Structures are given as C-alpha cells and as structure tokens.
C-alpha cells in the first residue's frame, strides 16, 4: 500500500510538473505581430466622394493627396503630384474620417486582438476608459503601455488606433475618504492618466472631493454616476461625460432620492427596474438635459450594452459569429455575464423589462441629443470594432439621422476632446485618419461596415489582413495563457 501511494504521488508530481512546464511554455510562446501598413511618401485617393460629416453631404469626386500623415491638397483634379505617389483607385468609393470609439478598454493582449480589430473596423481613435491600480499590471493595459502603442501606431510600426484620452483605474471604493481621493488623484496624474474614472459605489463626500481635485489637477471626471450622487449635482459639479444608457433611467427616476438613500434596496432587480421605467420625472429630466447641454457634458450611451442585456436569452445573439474574434476567456466572461442577467430576469415579463430599458435608453439618447447634449459613440464590449457599427445602427434606430451619427462618431468626438483642428473631418491640413468605403453611409448607416481600407496618420492598412490576423490570434493558446495568468495575478481581477 505504501509503495502504491508513493508511486501515485510521484505520478501526480510528474503530471503537475508537466502542466506547469506546458503553461510556462505557452506564456513564452512567441506571438506574431499584426500586418504592418504600407508605407509611401505620398498617397493619392483618386475619384472618391468625400463624406462631409459637418454638413451631412457628399462632395463630387475628388483627388485627395496625403503626405507626411496629413491631407495636403484636394480638388476635382490636382495639377501636379509628387514623384512616386501611390495612387488608390477610389472611383465609386466614399472617403470619410476615421471613427472614434469614446468608451474603449485595453488589455495586455490588446495589440494582438482588440487594437487590430478596431483598426480593421475603421476605428482610428479611442478614448480608453480604464487604467491600472498600479504602475504596471499583468492583465490591464496601463498608461505607459497605451502611450507606447499609440506612438507606434502613429509612426506606422503597429496596427492599432491612436489613444487621445486615458482614464484612471475607477474610483469605486465606498470607504474612500475625501483626503484619500485627493492623494490618489495626485498619483493618477503623476502616472500619466488624463481622465478620472468614477464608478458606482463612491460616496457623495468622496465624489465631491474627486470633482474638486480633478478640477485643480486639470483632469476631467468621466464615467458612471455613483448611486449616492444626484444626477443634477454631478452635472453642476462639472462631470465631463456620463456613460451608459442607464444614467437617465436612474437619474430621472421620480423616486431617485429614496433609491439613493437605500430605501429600495430590498426590491428585486426586476421590480426596481419596473418602478424606474414607470415613474419618470419628465420635467426634471428635461431640465437636467438642458443643464448638461449648457455645461458641455457629453452622454456616451453605449446602447450595445443595453442590447446585450435585452437579448441575453437569445441563442442566435449569444452565438454571434463575430465572437470568434475574441479570446476564449473573454468569451467565457461575456457569456457568464449574460447567464447572470437571464437568471436575474428569468420570466418572460422580466425580459420585456430589459427590452423596455433599451427602448428607454434610446428615447433618452434622442431627447438628450435634441436638447443639445453632445452624444458620442462608444462600444464598451469585447469585440469593440464590429460592435461600434452596431452602436451606430442603434443610434439611428433611436431617431438620429445617419449624418448625425457619423458626425457624433467623428467630428463631434474630436471637438469634445479639443482636437478638431487636426482631426474629425476630411479637410486639407488635417491628419490623414481615413476610411474608404464601398457604399454611401449617409444613405444607410450600415454601410460603414463596407470598408475597403483604413488609413492612420497616412499609413494604409488592409482590413481583411488585420481581421484574418485577429481571428488566428483569438484561438492562440499563448494569448489564452497570458489572459489566464494576468487574471490570476492582477490586483484588479477581484474588482472587474
């Protein structure tokens, strides 16, 4: 018996050692780089109609010359071209500015997965909405990572978008004191963050300290609306952007004061949502939207996240073929979240509430836009590039026109970030962040998916090659091992 136990222990030890060695080998398994862009001193788009996002119109066919990362000339027929100009036949094509994803998230594996897929989807600019709790992290992309990736993308040595805003790790600890908030803001600024991300559980005194410290540090507060904070106060305090369609569902609830005070905490989630949808303070909501417009506070509804709740029980939706472009760990987390939603909203009546919440979020988006609130386009999902196009379609379904949505996803975003002199439209002097389409997106917003090529800072990328690369990387065991190791060892894992 003793010999048998010793033999079993040795066998188990060998198996464990082999497993550790195999996992270690996966962690160090070389990962191929994405396809690099084509490099030319000068590029001519010959015969494209320009999508004028400011006016919502098309131009007559133009020749558009790009040199050193900028649009340097544009006319129906240019008199002369630099030597060795690369000519792209764009007749019958439509040239628009690159898309901006104003609610994106990046991970350590993003250079192999999310960033090339965003670029292949026409996303040339992102505002990243979460940093790291420390200077470095094995799971999350930190400020130094994103700054490096952005610089490499602009230089043409990496396939990915440029980053124009980088949020801190979220402020969500209900026990954070005002003094601790002020100290952390100073640390976030020193780390390279440009935005302060607020989340759900922050106390009202801590929130006030955050907006005060952010104002002094020149770091806008963005993100969620903490439960303890009235929406009107957050707007008056200068929160720069509000994320997700539930902002107005919760903030315009006639019983919001009782909810914030915890008097409704005993209600099951479906019952609470039913109350919020049925009892709206319409006049107060209109006043809050007017105040947001006056303050220049933006709304990023991420309607796709409400759609994911509303359709979590639909097998066809949950088996979206595009999920094959995400790594297995992210797919598991996505489906696990959906399973949690279907358990909370188990009955058919409960599920109609989720569909009603999506419709209410769309109605609120339309109302906010008509009130003058900057409505911006963000994805906040694991297949961010393709889902940004779904977000634009949901915005059109909400009542915005294709022209308004295209402007929101380009020029309005650039204006909001103070970068419209260089970005956001196709004009001489601006950066050559461009998307060449085979169909007119002003006629049908779904045509933004018909991408023939993407240019970032004058570098021409092939979306088909990038998508094929991501598809291969999504099933790469090395990336899977890196995600698992990052999740197990990251200080942030418990809060995600």
CSV table of C-alpha atoms in Angstrom, one decimal:
chain,number,residue,atom,x,y,z
A,1,UNK,CA,0.0,0.0,0.0
A,2,UNK,CA,2.8,2.4,0.9
A,3,UNK,CA,4.6,1.7,-2.4
A,4,UNK,CA,1.4,2.3,-4.2
A,5,UNK,CA,0.9,5.7,-2.5
A,6,UNK,CA,4.5,6.7,-3.2
A,7,UNK,CA,4.1,5.8,-6.9
A,8,UNK,CA,0.8,7.7,-7.1
A,9,UNK,CA,2.5,10.8,-5.5
A,10,UNK,CA,5.3,10.6,-8.0
A,11,UNK,CA,3.0,10.3,-10.9
A,12,UNK,CA,0.9,13.2,-9.7
A,13,UNK,CA,4.0,15.2,-9.2
A,14,UNK,CA,5.2,14.5,-12.7
A,15,UNK,CA,1.8,15.4,-14.1
A,16,UNK,CA,1.8,18.7,-12.1
A,17,UNK,CA,5.3,19.5,-13.2
A,18,UNK,CA,4.5,18.8,-16.8
A,19,UNK,CA,1.4,21.0,-16.6
A,20,UNK,CA,3.5,23.9,-15.1
A,21,UNK,CA,6.1,23.5,-17.8
A,22,UNK,CA,3.5,23.4,-20.5
A,23,UNK,CA,1.8,26.5,-19.1
A,24,UNK,CA,5.1,28.3,-18.8
A,25,UNK,CA,5.9,27.4,-22.4
A,26,UNK,CA,2.6,28.9,-23.5
A,27,UNK,CA,3.4,32.1,-21.7
A,28,UNK,CA,6.6,32.4,-23.5
A,29,UNK,CA,5.3,31.1,-26.9
A,30,UNK,CA,6.3,33.8,-29.5
A,31,UNK,CA,3.3,35.8,-30.8
A,32,UNK,CA,3.3,37.0,-34.4
A,33,UNK,CA,3.0,40.8,-34.9
A,34,UNK,CA,0.0,42.2,-36.8
A,35,UNK,CA,0.5,43.0,-40.5
A,36,UNK,CA,2.3,46.3,-40.9
A,37,UNK,CA,0.9,49.1,-43.0
A,38,UNK,CA,2.1,50.0,-46.4
A,39,UNK,CA,4.5,53.0,-46.5
A,40,UNK,CA,4.6,55.6,-49.2
A,41,UNK,CA,5.9,59.2,-49.3
A,42,UNK,CA,2.7,60.3,-50.8
A,43,UNK,CA,-0.7,58.7,-51.5
A,44,UNK,CA,-3.5,59.9,-53.8
A,45,UNK,CA,-7.1,58.8,-53.4
A,46,UNK,CA,-8.3,59.2,-56.9
A,47,UNK,CA,-12.0,59.9,-57.5
A,48,UNK,CA,-13.5,59.4,-54.1
A,49,UNK,CA,-16.6,61.2,-52.9
A,50,UNK,CA,-15.9,62.7,-49.5
A,51,UNK,CA,-18.4,62.3,-46.7
A,52,UNK,CA,-18.6,65.8,-45.4
A,53,UNK,CA,-19.6,65.0,-41.8
A,54,UNK,CA,-20.0,68.6,-40.8
A,55,UNK,CA,-22.7,69.2,-43.5
A,56,UNK,CA,-24.0,65.7,-43.8
A,57,UNK,CA,-23.5,65.7,-47.6
A,58,UNK,CA,-21.3,64.1,-50.3
A,59,UNK,CA,-18.9,66.1,-52.5
A,60,UNK,CA,-18.3,65.5,-56.1
A,61,UNK,CA,-15.5,63.0,-56.9
A,62,UNK,CA,-12.2,64.4,-55.7
A,63,UNK,CA,-8.5,63.7,-55.7
A,64,UNK,CA,-7.1,63.8,-52.2
A,65,UNK,CA,-3.4,63.9,-51.6
A,66,UNK,CA,-1.8,62.7,-48.4
A,67,UNK,CA,1.8,63.5,-47.4
A,68,UNK,CA,3.6,63.0,-44.1
A,69,UNK,CA,0.5,62.0,-42.3
A,70,UNK,CA,-1.7,64.9,-43.4
A,71,UNK,CA,-4.1,65.8,-46.2
A,72,UNK,CA,-2.1,68.3,-48.2
A,73,UNK,CA,-4.3,69.0,-51.2
A,74,UNK,CA,-7.7,68.2,-52.5
A,75,UNK,CA,-9.5,69.1,-55.7
A,76,UNK,CA,-11.6,67.5,-58.5
A,77,UNK,CA,-8.3,67.4,-60.5
A,78,UNK,CA,-4.9,68.2,-59.0
A,79,UNK,CA,-2.4,70.0,-61.2
A,80,UNK,CA,0.7,68.0,-60.1
A,81,UNK,CA,1.7,65.2,-57.9
A,82,UNK,CA,4.9,64.4,-56.0
A,83,UNK,CA,7.2,61.8,-57.5
A,84,UNK,CA,6.5,58.2,-56.5
A,85,UNK,CA,2.9,59.0,-55.4
A,86,UNK,CA,0.9,55.8,-54.7
A,87,UNK,CA,-2.4,56.1,-56.4
A,88,UNK,CA,-5.5,54.4,-54.9
A,89,UNK,CA,-8.4,54.0,-57.4
A,90,UNK,CA,-11.3,55.4,-55.3
A,91,UNK,CA,-13.8,55.9,-58.1
A,92,UNK,CA,-17.2,54.8,-56.9
A,93,UNK,CA,-15.9,54.9,-53.3
A,94,UNK,CA,-16.7,57.1,-50.3
A,95,UNK,CA,-13.9,58.6,-48.1
A,96,UNK,CA,-14.8,59.5,-44.5
A,97,UNK,CA,-12.9,60.4,-41.4
A,98,UNK,CA,-11.8,57.6,-39.1
A,99,UNK,CA,-14.3,56.6,-36.4
A,100,UNK,CA,-13.7,57.4,-32.7
A,101,UNK,CA,-14.6,54.9,-30.0
A,102,UNK,CA,-15.2,57.1,-26.9
A,103,UNK,CA,-15.6,54.1,-24.5
A,104,UNK,CA,-13.0,51.5,-25.1
A,105,UNK,CA,-11.0,49.2,-22.8
A,106,UNK,CA,-7.5,47.8,-23.4
A,107,UNK,CA,-5.6,44.8,-22.0
A,108,UNK,CA,-2.1,43.5,-22.2
A,109,UNK,CA,-3.2,41.2,-25.1
A,110,UNK,CA,-4.9,44.1,-27.0
A,111,UNK,CA,-2.0,44.5,-29.5
A,112,UNK,CA,-2.8,41.0,-30.8
A,113,UNK,CA,-6.6,41.2,-30.5
A,114,UNK,CA,-8.6,44.4,-29.8
A,115,UNK,CA,-6.4,47.1,-31.4
A,116,UNK,CA,-6.0,45.5,-34.9
A,117,UNK,CA,-9.7,44.6,-34.9
A,118,UNK,CA,-10.7,48.2,-34.1
A,119,UNK,CA,-8.5,49.5,-36.9
A,120,UNK,CA,-9.9,46.9,-39.3
A,121,UNK,CA,-13.3,48.2,-38.3
A,122,UNK,CA,-12.4,51.8,-39.2
A,123,UNK,CA,-11.7,53.0,-35.7
A,124,UNK,CA,-8.7,55.2,-35.8
A,125,UNK,CA,-9.1,56.9,-32.4
A,126,UNK,CA,-10.0,55.7,-29.0
A,127,UNK,CA,-10.7,57.1,-25.5
A,128,UNK,CA,-9.6,54.4,-23.1
A,129,UNK,CA,-11.8,54.3,-20.0
A,130,UNK,CA,-9.8,52.3,-17.5
A,131,UNK,CA,-6.2,52.3,-16.3
A,132,UNK,CA,-4.4,50.2,-13.8
A,133,UNK,CA,-4.4,50.3,-10.0
A,134,UNK,CA,-0.6,50.3,-10.0
A,135,UNK,CA,2.1,51.5,-12.5
A,136,UNK,CA,2.0,48.1,-14.2
A,137,UNK,CA,-0.4,45.2,-14.4
A,138,UNK,CA,-0.3,41.7,-16.0
A,139,UNK,CA,-3.9,41.9,-17.2
A,140,UNK,CA,-4.9,45.5,-17.8
A,141,UNK,CA,-3.1,47.9,-20.2
A,142,UNK,CA,-1.5,50.7,-18.2
A,143,UNK,CA,-0.8,54.3,-19.2
A,144,UNK,CA,2.7,53.6,-20.3
A,145,UNK,CA,1.6,50.7,-22.5
A,146,UNK,CA,-1.1,52.7,-24.2
A,147,UNK,CA,1.2,55.7,-24.8
A,148,UNK,CA,3.7,53.4,-26.4
A,149,UNK,CA,1.2,51.6,-28.6
A,150,UNK,CA,-0.3,54.9,-29.7
A,151,UNK,CA,3.0,56.3,-30.7
A,152,UNK,CA,3.9,53.2,-32.6
A,153,UNK,CA,0.5,53.3,-34.4
A,154,UNK,CA,1.1,56.9,-35.4
A,155,UNK,CA,4.6,56.0,-36.6
A,156,UNK,CA,3.3,53.1,-38.7
A,157,UNK,CA,5.0,50.4,-36.8
A,158,UNK,CA,1.9,49.0,-35.1
A,159,UNK,CA,-1.6,48.2,-36.3
A,160,UNK,CA,-4.0,49.9,-33.9
A,161,UNK,CA,-5.7,53.2,-33.2
A,162,UNK,CA,-4.3,56.3,-31.6
A,163,UNK,CA,-5.3,57.0,-28.0
A,164,UNK,CA,-6.5,60.5,-27.2
A,165,UNK,CA,-7.7,60.1,-23.6
A,166,UNK,CA,-6.7,57.7,-20.9
A,167,UNK,CA,-8.7,57.2,-17.7
A,168,UNK,CA,-7.5,56.2,-14.3
A,169,UNK,CA,-8.5,53.0,-12.6
A,170,UNK,CA,-12.0,53.5,-11.4
A,171,UNK,CA,-12.9,55.3,-8.2
A,172,UNK,CA,-15.4,52.8,-6.7
A,173,UNK,CA,-14.5,52.2,-3.0
A,174,UNK,CA,-17.4,53.2,-0.8
A,175,UNK,CA,-14.9,53.7,2.1
A,176,UNK,CA,-12.6,56.1,0.2
A,177,UNK,CA,-12.3,59.3,2.3
A,178,UNK,CA,-12.0,62.8,0.7
A,179,UNK,CA,-8.4,63.0,1.7
A,180,UNK,CA,-7.6,59.6,0.2
A,181,UNK,CA,-9.3,60.7,-3.0
A,182,UNK,CA,-7.2,63.8,-3.3
A,183,UNK,CA,-4.0,61.8,-2.7
A,184,UNK,CA,-5.0,59.3,-5.3
A,185,UNK,CA,-5.8,62.0,-7.9
A,186,UNK,CA,-2.3,63.3,-7.5
A,187,UNK,CA,-0.9,59.8,-8.0
A,188,UNK,CA,-3.0,59.3,-11.1
A,189,UNK,CA,-1.8,62.5,-12.6
A,190,UNK,CA,1.8,61.6,-12.0
A,191,UNK,CA,1.2,58.1,-13.6
A,192,UNK,CA,0.1,59.7,-16.9
A,193,UNK,CA,-3.7,59.4,-16.7
A,194,UNK,CA,-5.6,62.3,-18.3
A,195,UNK,CA,-9.1,61.4,-17.1
A,196,UNK,CA,-10.6,60.4,-13.7
A,197,UNK,CA,-13.0,57.4,-14.0
A,198,UNK,CA,-15.8,57.4,-11.4
A,199,UNK,CA,-17.8,54.3,-10.8
A,200,UNK,CA,-20.9,53.2,-8.8
A,201,UNK,CA,-20.2,53.0,-5.1
A,202,UNK,CA,-18.3,56.2,-4.4
A,203,UNK,CA,-19.8,58.2,-1.5
A,204,UNK,CA,-21.1,61.7,-2.0
A,205,UNK,CA,-18.3,63.4,0.0
A,206,UNK,CA,-15.7,61.4,-1.9
A,207,UNK,CA,-17.4,62.3,-5.2
A,208,UNK,CA,-17.2,66.0,-4.3
A,209,UNK,CA,-13.6,65.6,-3.4
A,210,UNK,CA,-12.9,63.9,-6.7
A,211,UNK,CA,-14.5,66.7,-8.8
A,212,UNK,CA,-12.7,69.3,-6.7
A,213,UNK,CA,-9.3,67.5,-7.0
A,214,UNK,CA,-9.9,66.8,-10.7
A,215,UNK,CA,-10.6,70.5,-11.4
A,216,UNK,CA,-7.4,71.6,-9.6
A,217,UNK,CA,-5.4,68.9,-11.5
A,218,UNK,CA,-6.9,69.7,-14.9
A,219,UNK,CA,-8.2,66.1,-15.1
A,220,UNK,CA,-11.9,65.8,-16.1
A,221,UNK,CA,-14.1,63.4,-14.2
A,222,UNK,CA,-15.8,60.9,-16.6
A,223,UNK,CA,-17.7,57.6,-16.2
A,224,UNK,CA,-20.6,56.3,-14.2
A,225,UNK,CA,-22.9,58.2,-11.9
A,226,UNK,CA,-22.4,56.9,-8.3
A,227,UNK,CA,-25.7,55.8,-6.7
A,228,UNK,CA,-25.1,58.3,-3.9
A,229,UNK,CA,-24.9,61.3,-6.2
A,230,UNK,CA,-27.9,63.1,-7.7
A,231,UNK,CA,-27.6,63.5,-11.5
A,232,UNK,CA,-28.2,67.2,-11.3
A,233,UNK,CA,-25.4,67.7,-8.8
A,234,UNK,CA,-23.0,65.7,-10.9
A,235,UNK,CA,-23.8,67.9,-13.9
A,236,UNK,CA,-23.4,71.1,-11.8
A,237,UNK,CA,-20.1,69.7,-10.5
A,238,UNK,CA,-18.7,69.5,-14.0
A,239,UNK,CA,-18.5,65.8,-14.6
A,240,UNK,CA,-17.3,65.8,-18.2
A,241,UNK,CA,-19.1,62.7,-19.6
A,242,UNK,CA,-21.7,60.3,-18.5
A,243,UNK,CA,-21.5,56.7,-19.7
A,244,UNK,CA,-24.2,54.1,-20.4
A,245,UNK,CA,-27.9,54.3,-21.1
A,246,UNK,CA,-29.0,53.7,-17.5
A,247,UNK,CA,-27.8,57.2,-16.5
A,248,UNK,CA,-31.1,58.8,-17.2
A,249,UNK,CA,-33.2,55.7,-16.3
A,250,UNK,CA,-31.8,56.0,-12.8
A,251,UNK,CA,-31.2,59.8,-12.7
A,252,UNK,CA,-34.7,60.7,-14.0
A,253,UNK,CA,-36.5,58.2,-11.7
A,254,UNK,CA,-39.1,60.1,-9.6
A,255,UNK,CA,-38.1,58.0,-6.6
A,256,UNK,CA,-34.4,58.6,-7.1
A,257,UNK,CA,-33.9,60.2,-3.6
A,258,UNK,CA,-35.4,57.1,-1.9
A,259,UNK,CA,-33.3,54.8,-4.1
A,260,UNK,CA,-30.1,56.7,-3.3
A,261,UNK,CA,-30.9,56.6,0.4
A,262,UNK,CA,-31.2,52.8,0.2
A,263,UNK,CA,-34.9,52.6,0.9
A,264,UNK,CA,-35.5,50.5,-2.2
A,265,UNK,CA,-32.6,48.1,-1.7
A,266,UNK,CA,-34.9,45.2,-0.6
A,267,UNK,CA,-36.7,45.2,-4.0
A,268,UNK,CA,-35.7,42.5,-6.5
A,269,UNK,CA,-33.9,44.0,-9.5
A,270,UNK,CA,-36.8,43.5,-12.0
A,271,UNK,CA,-39.2,45.2,-9.6
A,272,UNK,CA,-36.9,48.1,-9.1
A,273,UNK,CA,-36.3,48.5,-12.9
A,274,UNK,CA,-40.1,48.4,-13.4
A,275,UNK,CA,-40.5,51.2,-11.0
A,276,UNK,CA,-37.8,53.3,-12.6
A,277,UNK,CA,-39.3,52.9,-16.0
A,278,UNK,CA,-42.9,53.6,-14.9
A,279,UNK,CA,-42.1,56.6,-12.6
A,280,UNK,CA,-40.2,59.3,-14.5
A,281,UNK,CA,-39.7,62.9,-13.5
A,282,UNK,CA,-40.1,64.1,-17.1
A,283,UNK,CA,-39.8,67.8,-16.3
A,284,UNK,CA,-36.7,67.3,-14.0
A,285,UNK,CA,-35.1,65.1,-16.7
A,286,UNK,CA,-35.6,67.8,-19.4
A,287,UNK,CA,-34.0,70.4,-17.0
A,288,UNK,CA,-31.0,68.1,-16.4
A,289,UNK,CA,-30.5,67.6,-20.1
A,290,UNK,CA,-30.6,71.3,-20.7
A,291,UNK,CA,-28.0,71.8,-17.9
A,292,UNK,CA,-25.8,69.1,-19.5
A,293,UNK,CA,-26.0,71.0,-22.8
A,294,UNK,CA,-25.1,74.2,-21.1
A,295,UNK,CA,-22.2,72.7,-19.3
A,296,UNK,CA,-21.0,70.8,-22.4
A,297,UNK,CA,-21.2,67.5,-20.6
A,298,UNK,CA,-21.4,64.5,-23.0
A,299,UNK,CA,-23.5,61.4,-23.0
A,300,UNK,CA,-22.0,58.2,-24.2
A,301,UNK,CA,-25.0,55.8,-24.2
A,302,UNK,CA,-23.2,52.5,-25.2
A,303,UNK,CA,-26.6,51.2,-26.3
A,304,UNK,CA,-25.0,47.9,-27.3
A,305,UNK,CA,-24.5,47.1,-23.6
A,306,UNK,CA,-28.3,47.6,-23.0
A,307,UNK,CA,-28.9,45.4,-26.1
A,308,UNK,CA,-26.6,42.7,-24.6
A,309,UNK,CA,-28.9,42.6,-21.6
A,310,UNK,CA,-32.1,42.7,-23.6
A,311,UNK,CA,-31.0,39.9,-25.9
A,312,UNK,CA,-29.0,37.7,-23.4
A,313,UNK,CA,-31.7,35.0,-23.6
A,314,UNK,CA,-31.5,34.8,-27.4
A,315,UNK,CA,-29.3,31.9,-28.6
A,316,UNK,CA,-28.7,33.4,-32.0
A,317,UNK,CA,-27.5,36.7,-30.4
A,318,UNK,CA,-25.3,34.9,-27.9
A,319,UNK,CA,-23.7,32.8,-30.7
A,320,UNK,CA,-22.8,35.8,-32.8
A,321,UNK,CA,-20.1,34.6,-35.2
A,322,UNK,CA,-18.1,37.7,-34.6
A,323,UNK,CA,-17.4,36.4,-31.0
A,324,UNK,CA,-14.8,34.2,-32.7
A,325,UNK,CA,-12.7,37.3,-32.9
A,326,UNK,CA,-12.4,37.5,-29.1
A,327,UNK,CA,-10.2,35.3,-26.9
A,328,UNK,CA,-11.8,32.3,-25.1
A,329,UNK,CA,-11.5,33.9,-21.7
A,330,UNK,CA,-13.3,37.0,-22.8
A,331,UNK,CA,-16.0,34.9,-24.5
A,332,UNK,CA,-16.5,32.9,-21.3
A,333,UNK,CA,-16.8,36.1,-19.2
A,334,UNK,CA,-19.3,37.6,-21.8
A,335,UNK,CA,-21.5,34.5,-21.7
A,336,UNK,CA,-21.2,34.3,-17.9
A,337,UNK,CA,-22.4,37.9,-17.6
A,338,UNK,CA,-25.3,37.0,-19.9
A,339,UNK,CA,-26.2,33.9,-17.8
A,340,UNK,CA,-26.3,36.1,-14.7
A,341,UNK,CA,-28.7,38.5,-16.5
A,342,UNK,CA,-31.0,35.7,-17.6
A,343,UNK,CA,-31.1,34.4,-14.0
A,344,UNK,CA,-32.0,37.8,-12.6
A,345,UNK,CA,-34.6,38.4,-15.2
A,346,UNK,CA,-35.9,34.8,-15.5
A,347,UNK,CA,-39.5,35.3,-16.5
A,348,UNK,CA,-40.8,36.4,-19.9
A,349,UNK,CA,-42.3,39.5,-18.1
A,350,UNK,CA,-38.9,40.3,-16.6
A,351,UNK,CA,-37.2,40.0,-20.0
A,352,UNK,CA,-39.7,42.5,-21.5
A,353,UNK,CA,-38.3,45.0,-18.9
A,354,UNK,CA,-34.8,44.7,-20.4
A,355,UNK,CA,-36.2,45.4,-23.9
A,356,UNK,CA,-38.1,48.3,-22.5
A,357,UNK,CA,-34.9,49.6,-20.8
A,358,UNK,CA,-33.1,49.5,-24.1
A,359,UNK,CA,-36.0,51.5,-25.8
A,360,UNK,CA,-36.0,54.0,-22.9
A,361,UNK,CA,-32.2,54.4,-23.3
A,362,UNK,CA,-32.7,55.1,-27.0
A,363,UNK,CA,-35.5,57.6,-26.2
A,364,UNK,CA,-33.3,59.3,-23.7
A,365,UNK,CA,-30.4,59.5,-26.2
A,366,UNK,CA,-32.7,61.1,-28.8
A,367,UNK,CA,-34.0,63.6,-26.2
A,368,UNK,CA,-30.5,64.5,-25.0
A,369,UNK,CA,-29.3,65.0,-28.5
A,370,UNK,CA,-32.2,67.2,-29.4
A,371,UNK,CA,-31.6,69.2,-26.2
A,372,UNK,CA,-28.1,69.9,-27.3
A,373,UNK,CA,-26.1,67.4,-25.3
A,374,UNK,CA,-23.1,66.1,-27.1
A,375,UNK,CA,-23.9,62.4,-27.8
A,376,UNK,CA,-20.8,60.4,-28.5
A,377,UNK,CA,-20.3,56.9,-29.8
A,378,UNK,CA,-18.7,54.2,-27.6
A,379,UNK,CA,-18.7,50.4,-27.5
A,380,UNK,CA,-17.6,49.0,-24.1
A,381,UNK,CA,-17.6,45.4,-25.3
A,382,UNK,CA,-15.2,42.6,-26.1
A,383,UNK,CA,-15.5,42.9,-29.9
A,384,UNK,CA,-15.3,46.7,-29.8
A,385,UNK,CA,-14.7,47.4,-33.5
A,386,UNK,CA,-17.6,45.5,-35.0
A,387,UNK,CA,-19.9,46.4,-32.2
A,388,UNK,CA,-19.2,50.2,-32.7
A,389,UNK,CA,-21.0,49.8,-36.0
A,390,UNK,CA,-23.9,48.1,-34.2
A,391,UNK,CA,-23.9,51.1,-31.8
A,392,UNK,CA,-24.3,53.5,-34.7
A,393,UNK,CA,-27.2,51.5,-36.1
A,394,UNK,CA,-28.9,51.6,-32.6
A,395,UNK,CA,-28.4,55.3,-32.6
A,396,UNK,CA,-30.1,55.6,-35.9
A,397,UNK,CA,-32.9,53.4,-34.6
A,398,UNK,CA,-33.2,55.8,-31.7
A,399,UNK,CA,-34.0,58.7,-34.0
A,400,UNK,CA,-30.7,60.3,-35.0
A,401,UNK,CA,-30.1,60.5,-38.8
A,402,UNK,CA,-27.1,58.7,-40.4
A,403,UNK,CA,-25.5,62.1,-40.9
A,404,UNK,CA,-25.9,63.0,-37.2
A,405,UNK,CA,-24.5,59.6,-36.1
A,406,UNK,CA,-21.5,59.9,-38.4
A,407,UNK,CA,-20.8,63.4,-37.1
A,408,UNK,CA,-21.1,62.1,-33.5
A,409,UNK,CA,-18.6,59.3,-34.3
A,410,UNK,CA,-16.1,61.7,-35.8
A,411,UNK,CA,-16.2,65.5,-35.7
A,412,UNK,CA,-18.2,65.8,-32.5
A,413,UNK,CA,-15.8,63.5,-30.7
A,414,UNK,CA,-12.8,65.5,-31.9
A,415,UNK,CA,-14.5,68.7,-30.8
A,416,UNK,CA,-15.3,67.3,-27.4
A,417,UNK,CA,-11.6,66.3,-26.9
A,418,UNK,CA,-10.4,69.7,-28.2
A,419,UNK,CA,-8.7,68.1,-31.2
A,420,UNK,CA,-10.9,69.3,-34.1
A,421,UNK,CA,-8.2,71.4,-35.6
A,422,UNK,CA,-6.3,68.3,-36.5
A,423,UNK,CA,-9.0,65.5,-36.6
A,424,UNK,CA,-12.6,64.6,-37.2
A,425,UNK,CA,-13.2,65.5,-40.8
A,426,UNK,CA,-11.6,65.2,-44.3
A,427,UNK,CA,-10.0,68.6,-44.9
A,428,UNK,CA,-6.7,70.0,-46.1
A,429,UNK,CA,-4.3,70.3,-43.2
A,430,UNK,CA,-5.9,67.7,-41.0
A,431,UNK,CA,-4.4,64.3,-40.0
A,432,UNK,CA,-5.0,61.6,-42.6
A,433,UNK,CA,-7.1,59.2,-40.4
A,434,UNK,CA,-9.4,58.0,-43.1
A,435,UNK,CA,-11.8,55.1,-44.0
A,436,UNK,CA,-12.5,54.2,-47.6
A,437,UNK,CA,-16.0,52.7,-48.1
A,438,UNK,CA,-17.6,50.9,-51.0
A,439,UNK,CA,-21.1,52.2,-50.2
A,440,UNK,CA,-22.6,55.5,-49.0
A,441,UNK,CA,-23.1,55.7,-45.2
A,442,UNK,CA,-25.3,58.8,-45.4
A,443,UNK,CA,-27.9,56.7,-47.2
A,444,UNK,CA,-27.6,53.7,-44.8
A,445,UNK,CA,-25.5,53.8,-41.6
A,446,UNK,CA,-24.9,50.0,-42.0
A,447,UNK,CA,-22.6,50.9,-45.0
A,448,UNK,CA,-19.9,52.0,-42.5
A,449,UNK,CA,-19.1,48.2,-42.4
A,450,UNK,CA,-18.2,48.2,-46.1
A,451,UNK,CA,-14.6,49.0,-45.6
A,452,UNK,CA,-12.1,48.7,-48.4
A,453,UNK,CA,-9.1,50.2,-46.5
A,454,UNK,CA,-8.2,52.3,-43.4
A,455,UNK,CA,-5.5,55.0,-43.2
A,456,UNK,CA,-4.0,56.1,-39.9
A,457,UNK,CA,-1.7,59.1,-40.0
A,458,UNK,CA,-1.0,58.4,-43.6
A,459,UNK,CA,-0.3,54.7,-43.2
A,460,UNK,CA,-2.6,52.4,-45.3
A,461,UNK,CA,-3.9,49.3,-43.6
A,462,UNK,CA,-5.7,46.3,-45.2
A,463,UNK,CA,-8.7,45.4,-43.0
A,464,UNK,CA,-9.0,41.9,-44.4
A,465,UNK,CA,-5.5,41.0,-43.4
A,466,UNK,CA,-6.0,42.5,-40.0
A,467,UNK,CA,-9.2,40.6,-39.4
A,468,UNK,CA,-7.6,37.4,-40.5
A,469,UNK,CA,-4.7,38.0,-38.1
A,470,UNK,CA,-7.1,38.6,-35.2
A,471,UNK,CA,-9.0,35.5,-36.0
A,472,UNK,CA,-5.8,33.5,-35.7
A,473,UNK,CA,-4.7,35.2,-32.5
A,474,UNK,CA,-8.1,34.7,-30.8
A,475,UNK,CA,-7.5,31.0,-30.9
A,476,UNK,CA,-3.8,31.2,-30.0
A,477,UNK,CA,-3.0,29.2,-26.8
A,478,UNK,CA,-0.3,31.7,-25.9
A,479,UNK,CA,-2.8,34.6,-25.7
A,480,UNK,CA,-5.1,32.4,-23.7
A,481,UNK,CA,-2.3,31.6,-21.3
A,482,UNK,CA,-1.4,35.3,-20.9
A,483,UNK,CA,-5.0,36.2,-20.2
A,484,UNK,CA,-5.4,33.5,-17.6
A,485,UNK,CA,-2.1,34.4,-15.9
A,486,UNK,CA,-3.0,38.0,-15.9
A,487,UNK,CA,-6.4,37.4,-14.4
A,488,UNK,CA,-5.0,35.2,-11.7
A,489,UNK,CA,-2.2,37.6,-10.7
A,490,UNK,CA,-3.7,41.0,-11.4
A,491,UNK,CA,-4.6,43.2,-8.4
A,492,UNK,CA,-7.6,44.4,-10.4
A,493,UNK,CA,-9.2,41.0,-11.0
A,494,UNK,CA,-11.3,41.0,-7.9
A,495,UNK,CA,-13.0,44.3,-8.9
A,496,UNK,CA,-13.7,43.5,-12.6
